[in-house]
Amino acid sequence: MNLFKKTGHLQGYLQEARKQGSSTGLVPTMGALHAGHLSLINQSKQQNSLTIASIFVNPAQFNDKKDFEKYPVTIEKDIELLVAAGCDALFWPTVEEIYPNGYTSPVHYELGYLETVLEGKYRPGHFQGVCRVMDRLLDIIQPDNLYMGQKDYQQCMVVSRLLNIMQSPAVLHTCATLREPDGLAMSSRNTRLNENERENAVAIFAALQFIKENIQPGNVSAVIEQSRRMLEEKEFRIDYVAIADAETLEPVMNWDGRQKLSALVAAFQHEVRLIDNMLLNG
Ligand code: AMP
């Protein structure tokens, strides 16, 4: 696997590869890789002649400084995993390489309603930071295909909007969430959970499944209330439990039985904030 820390070196490599008519798949990550990330690499490998992963813990998208400082870094293991997965190249830039003029510049992306709900509401500025780094990565790498996880459902919608804003020809592929055997969505942040917290954490999956199995047409507040209780019983401090239109993320309080829905959760297991979501009807 080719490892690049410098934009110019990566671009030289890509130029050569494109002479041979390669199609390029990009898998952007923040490292501390797990099987969920590797499933994105696999999908890219199936659909492209060249797969590039990036590892960059993006300071611009952390609204909570402590979360940024505690974000797990396991670069040596990450490199081993990427080599074993057959990834062609890794872009592992420094903050200065991505943001030569600092990361607090006043660029603003028009994300509209999407930025005012759920993660947008509870993590102010987060999606602007996501757009900044994605804008930069897309500009540097110019991928044909982009692979991201449904685990970050709203992020996929934001990036889809960004591709429109940038008039980027890259195609976004939203990939299924990989889960641990007990249902917990794989996440780099899971490594911060102690044994008791790890056991509690499965309540998020249980709450989402409860919603999926029990939702009925009509008012959905009782099913939300019950799922909140399931989380609170396992020591979660809840940011939100929401049932929303799967395409717009507008909250749904009364379901007509046909509208496509997604259930979304963000909650703290003590210090560690976890998110997950589930499509409720297809
Ligand atoms: P992160 O390193 O957390 O920024 O994640 C990098 C990419 O991997 C994002 O597109 C995530 O949505 C995706 N991802 C994270 N966890 C999972 C998972 N459990 N299954 C599939 N994709 C995931």
Coordinates of C-alpha atoms and ligand atoms in Angstrom, one line a residue:
M1 CA 0.0 0.0 0.0
N2 CA 1.2 3.5 -0.8
L3 CA 1.2 5.9 2.1
F4 CA 0.9 9.7 1.4
K5 CA 1.2 12.5 3.9
K6 CA 1.5 15.2 1.3
T7 CA -1.2 16.4 -1.1
G8 CA 1.2 16.9 -3.9
H9 CA 2.6 13.3 -3.7
L10 CA -0.9 11.8 -3.6
Q11 CA -1.9 13.9 -6.6
G12 CA 1.1 12.8 -8.6
Y13 CA 0.3 9.2 -7.8
L14 CA -3.3 9.7 -8.9
Q15 CA -2.3 11.3 -12.1
E16 CA -0.2 8.4 -13.1
A17 CA -2.9 5.9 -12.1
R18 CA -5.6 7.8 -14.1
K19 CA -3.4 7.5 -17.3
Q20 CA -4.2 3.8 -17.1
G21 CA -7.9 4.6 -17.0
S22 CA -8.4 3.8 -13.3
S23 CA -11.6 4.6 -11.5
T24 CA -11.0 5.8 -8.0
G25 CA -13.0 5.0 -4.8
L26 CA -12.5 7.1 -1.7
V27 CA -13.2 5.9 1.9
P28 CA -12.8 8.9 4.2
T29 CA -12.2 7.9 7.9
M30 CA -10.9 9.3 11.2
G31 CA -8.9 6.1 11.8
A32 CA -9.2 3.7 14.8
L33 CA -10.4 1.3 12.1
H34 CA -12.8 -1.6 12.6
A35 CA -14.6 -4.1 10.4
G36 CA -17.2 -1.4 9.5
H37 CA -14.6 0.7 7.9
L38 CA -13.1 -2.3 6.2
S39 CA -16.5 -3.2 4.7
L40 CA -16.4 0.2 2.9
I41 CA -12.9 -0.6 1.6
N42 CA -14.2 -3.9 0.3
Q43 CA -17.1 -2.3 -1.5
S44 CA -14.8 0.2 -3.1
K45 CA -12.4 -2.5 -4.2
Q46 CA -15.3 -4.3 -5.9
Q47 CA -16.3 -1.2 -7.9
N48 CA -13.0 0.6 -8.6
S49 CA -9.5 -0.2 -9.9
L50 CA -8.0 2.1 -7.2
T51 CA -9.2 2.4 -3.6
I52 CA -7.9 5.2 -1.4
A53 CA -8.6 5.5 2.3
S54 CA -8.0 8.7 4.3
I55 CA -7.3 9.0 8.0
F56 CA -7.8 12.4 9.4
V57 CA -9.2 13.3 12.8
N58 CA -10.8 16.5 11.6
P59 CA -10.6 19.2 14.3
A60 CA -13.1 21.3 12.4
Q61 CA -16.0 18.8 13.1
F62 CA -15.6 18.4 16.8
N63 CA -17.7 20.8 18.8
D64 CA -16.5 19.2 22.0
K65 CA -12.8 19.7 22.6
K66 CA -12.6 16.7 25.1
D67 CA -14.1 14.4 22.5
F68 CA -11.4 15.5 20.0
E69 CA -8.6 15.0 22.5
K70 CA -9.9 11.6 23.5
Y71 CA -10.5 10.4 20.0
P72 CA -8.7 7.0 19.7
V73 CA -5.6 6.9 17.5
T74 CA -4.3 3.5 16.4
I75 CA -2.4 4.4 13.2
E76 CA 0.0 1.4 13.2
K77 CA -2.8 -1.1 13.5
D78 CA -4.9 0.9 11.0
I79 CA -2.1 0.6 8.4
E80 CA -1.9 -3.2 9.0
L81 CA -5.7 -3.6 8.6
L82 CA -5.7 -1.5 5.4
V83 CA -2.8 -3.5 3.9
A84 CA -4.6 -6.8 4.8
A85 CA -7.8 -5.4 3.2
G86 CA -5.9 -4.7 -0.1
C87 CA -6.4 -0.9 0.1
D88 CA -4.2 0.7 -2.6
A89 CA -3.3 4.0 -1.0
L90 CA -3.7 5.8 2.4
F91 CA -3.8 9.5 2.7
W92 CA -2.7 10.4 6.2
P93 CA -2.3 14.2 6.2
T94 CA -1.5 16.6 9.1
V95 CA -3.9 19.3 10.1
E96 CA -1.6 21.9 8.4
E97 CA -1.8 19.9 5.2
I98 CA -5.6 20.0 5.1
Y99 CA -6.0 23.5 6.5
P100 CA -2.9 25.5 5.6
N101 CA -4.7 28.7 6.6
G102 CA -6.2 27.3 9.8
Y103 CA -9.6 25.6 10.2
T104 CA -11.7 28.4 11.6
S105 CA -12.2 30.2 8.2
P106 CA -15.6 31.6 7.5
V107 CA -16.6 29.3 4.6
H108 CA -20.3 28.5 5.0
Y109 CA -22.2 25.6 3.3
E110 CA -25.9 26.1 2.8
L111 CA -27.2 22.9 4.4
G112 CA -30.6 24.4 5.3
Y113 CA -33.0 22.4 7.4
L114 CA -30.6 19.4 7.6
E115 CA -28.3 21.3 9.8
T116 CA -31.0 22.4 12.3
V117 CA -32.1 18.9 13.5
L118 CA -30.7 15.9 15.3
E119 CA -26.8 15.9 15.0
G120 CA -27.0 19.4 13.6
K121 CA -28.9 20.7 16.6
Y122 CA -26.9 18.8 19.3
R123 CA -23.5 19.4 17.7
P124 CA -23.5 23.0 16.5
G125 CA -21.0 23.5 13.7
H126 CA -20.3 19.8 13.3
F127 CA -21.7 19.5 9.7
Q128 CA -19.9 22.7 8.6
G129 CA -16.7 21.0 9.7
V130 CA -17.6 17.7 7.9
C131 CA -18.3 19.7 4.8
R132 CA -15.0 21.6 5.1
V133 CA -12.9 18.4 5.2
M134 CA -15.0 16.6 2.6
D135 CA -14.7 19.6 0.3
R136 CA -10.9 19.5 0.7
L137 CA -10.6 15.7 0.2
L138 CA -12.9 15.8 -2.8
D139 CA -10.9 18.6 -4.3
I140 CA -7.6 16.8 -3.7
I141 CA -8.6 13.3 -4.7
Q142 CA -11.4 13.9 -7.3
P143 CA -12.8 10.4 -6.7
D144 CA -15.3 8.7 -9.0
N145 CA -17.0 7.0 -6.1
L146 CA -17.3 7.8 -2.4
Y147 CA -18.1 5.2 0.3
M148 CA -19.7 6.2 3.6
G149 CA -21.7 4.4 6.3
Q150 CA -25.4 4.5 7.0
K151 CA -24.3 4.5 10.7
D152 CA -23.9 8.2 10.1
Y153 CA -27.2 8.6 8.3
Q154 CA -27.5 12.4 8.6
Q155 CA -23.9 12.8 7.5
C156 CA -24.6 10.8 4.3
M157 CA -27.5 13.2 3.6
V158 CA -25.2 16.2 4.3
V159 CA -22.5 14.9 2.0
S160 CA -25.0 14.2 -0.7
R161 CA -26.1 17.9 -0.4
L162 CA -22.4 19.0 -0.5
L163 CA -21.8 17.0 -3.7
N164 CA -24.8 19.0 -5.2
I165 CA -23.5 22.3 -3.9
M166 CA -20.0 21.6 -5.4
Q167 CA -21.5 20.1 -8.5
S168 CA -19.1 17.2 -7.9
P169 CA -19.5 14.2 -10.3
A170 CA -18.5 11.8 -7.4
V171 CA -21.2 9.2 -6.7
L172 CA -22.0 8.6 -3.0
H173 CA -22.6 5.0 -1.9
T174 CA -24.2 4.6 1.4
C175 CA -23.1 1.3 3.0
A176 CA -24.9 -0.9 5.5
T177 CA -24.0 -0.6 9.2
L178 CA -21.8 -3.4 10.5
R179 CA -22.7 -4.5 14.0
E180 CA -21.1 -6.5 16.8
P181 CA -22.7 -10.0 17.4
D182 CA -25.0 -8.4 20.1
G183 CA -26.1 -5.7 17.8
L184 CA -24.0 -2.7 18.9
A185 CA -23.0 -0.7 15.9
M186 CA -19.3 -0.8 15.4
S187 CA -17.7 2.5 16.2
S188 CA -14.2 3.8 17.0
R189 CA -15.7 5.3 20.1
N190 CA -16.7 1.9 21.5
T191 CA -13.1 1.3 22.5
R192 CA -13.6 4.0 25.1
L193 CA -16.3 2.0 26.9
N194 CA -15.4 0.0 30.0
E195 CA -16.9 -3.5 30.5
N196 CA -20.0 -2.3 32.2
E197 CA -20.6 0.5 29.7
R198 CA -20.0 -1.9 26.8
E199 CA -22.8 -4.1 28.2
N200 CA -25.1 -1.2 28.6
A201 CA -24.4 0.1 25.1
V202 CA -26.4 -2.6 23.4
A203 CA -29.5 -0.9 24.7
I204 CA -29.3 1.5 21.7
F205 CA -29.8 -1.4 19.3
A206 CA -32.5 -2.9 21.5
A207 CA -34.3 0.5 21.6
L208 CA -34.2 0.8 17.8
Q209 CA -35.4 -2.7 17.3
F210 CA -38.1 -2.1 19.8
I211 CA -39.3 0.9 17.7
K212 CA -39.1 -1.1 14.5
E213 CA -41.1 -4.0 15.9
N214 CA -43.7 -2.0 17.8
I215 CA -44.5 1.1 15.6
Q216 CA -48.1 1.3 14.5
P217 CA -49.9 3.8 12.2
G218 CA -51.1 6.8 14.3
N219 CA -49.4 8.6 17.1
V220 CA -45.8 7.3 17.7
S221 CA -45.0 9.1 21.0
A222 CA -45.7 6.0 23.2
V223 CA -43.2 3.9 21.3
I224 CA -40.6 6.7 21.6
E225 CA -41.3 7.1 25.3
Q226 CA -40.8 3.4 25.9
S227 CA -37.5 3.3 24.0
R228 CA -36.3 6.3 26.0
R229 CA -37.0 4.3 29.1
M230 CA -35.0 1.4 27.8
L231 CA -32.0 3.7 27.3
E232 CA -32.3 5.4 30.7
E233 CA -32.5 2.1 32.5
K234 CA -29.0 1.4 31.1
E235 CA -27.6 4.7 32.3
F236 CA -27.8 6.5 29.0
R237 CA -28.2 10.3 29.0
I238 CA -30.2 10.9 25.9
D239 CA -29.6 13.7 23.3
Y240 CA -32.5 12.5 21.1
V241 CA -34.6 9.5 20.2
A242 CA -36.4 10.4 17.0
I243 CA -38.6 9.0 14.4
A244 CA -38.2 10.9 11.2
D245 CA -39.0 10.8 7.5
A246 CA -36.2 8.7 6.0
E247 CA -35.6 11.1 3.1
T248 CA -35.9 14.5 4.7
L249 CA -35.3 13.8 8.5
E250 CA -38.4 15.8 9.3
P251 CA -39.9 14.5 12.6
V252 CA -42.9 12.2 12.3
M253 CA -45.4 12.2 15.2
N254 CA -48.3 10.7 13.4
W255 CA -47.5 7.9 11.0
D256 CA -49.8 7.2 8.0
G257 CA -48.4 3.6 7.8
R258 CA -46.8 4.2 4.4
Q259 CA -44.2 7.0 4.8
K260 CA -40.7 5.7 4.8
L261 CA -39.3 6.2 8.3
S262 CA -35.9 6.1 10.1
A263 CA -35.4 5.9 13.9
L264 CA -32.3 7.7 15.1
V265 CA -30.7 7.8 18.5
A266 CA -27.8 9.8 20.1
A267 CA -27.0 9.2 23.7
F268 CA -24.2 9.3 26.2
Q269 CA -23.1 6.2 28.0
H270 CA -21.4 8.2 30.8
E271 CA -18.7 10.1 28.9
V272 CA -19.0 8.5 25.5
R273 CA -21.5 9.7 23.0
L274 CA -22.9 7.0 20.7
I275 CA -25.2 7.3 17.7
D276 CA -27.1 4.7 15.7
N277 CA -30.2 4.5 13.4
M278 CA -32.4 2.0 11.7
L279 CA -34.7 2.1 8.7
L280 CA -38.1 1.1 10.0
N281 CA -39.9 0.0 6.8
G282 CA -37.7 -0.9 3.8
Ligands
AMP1 P1 -15.4 7.5 11.1 O1 -14.0 7.1 11.1 O2 -16.2 7.2 12.3 O3 -15.5 9.0 10.6 O4 -16.1 6.7 10.0 C1 -15.7 6.7 8.6 C2 -16.7 6.1 7.8 O5 -17.0 4.7 8.2 C3 -18.0 6.9 7.8 O6 -18.6 7.0 6.5 C4 -18.9 6.0 8.7 O7 -20.3 6.2 8.5 C5 -18.4 4.6 8.4 N1 -18.7 3.7 9.5 C6 -18.5 3.9 10.8 N2 -19.0 2.9 11.5 C7 -19.5 2.0 10.6 C8 -20.1 0.7 10.8 N3 -20.3 0.2 12.0 N4 -20.5 0.1 9.7 C9 -20.3 0.7 8.4 N5 -19.7 1.9 8.2 C10 -19.3 2.5 9.3

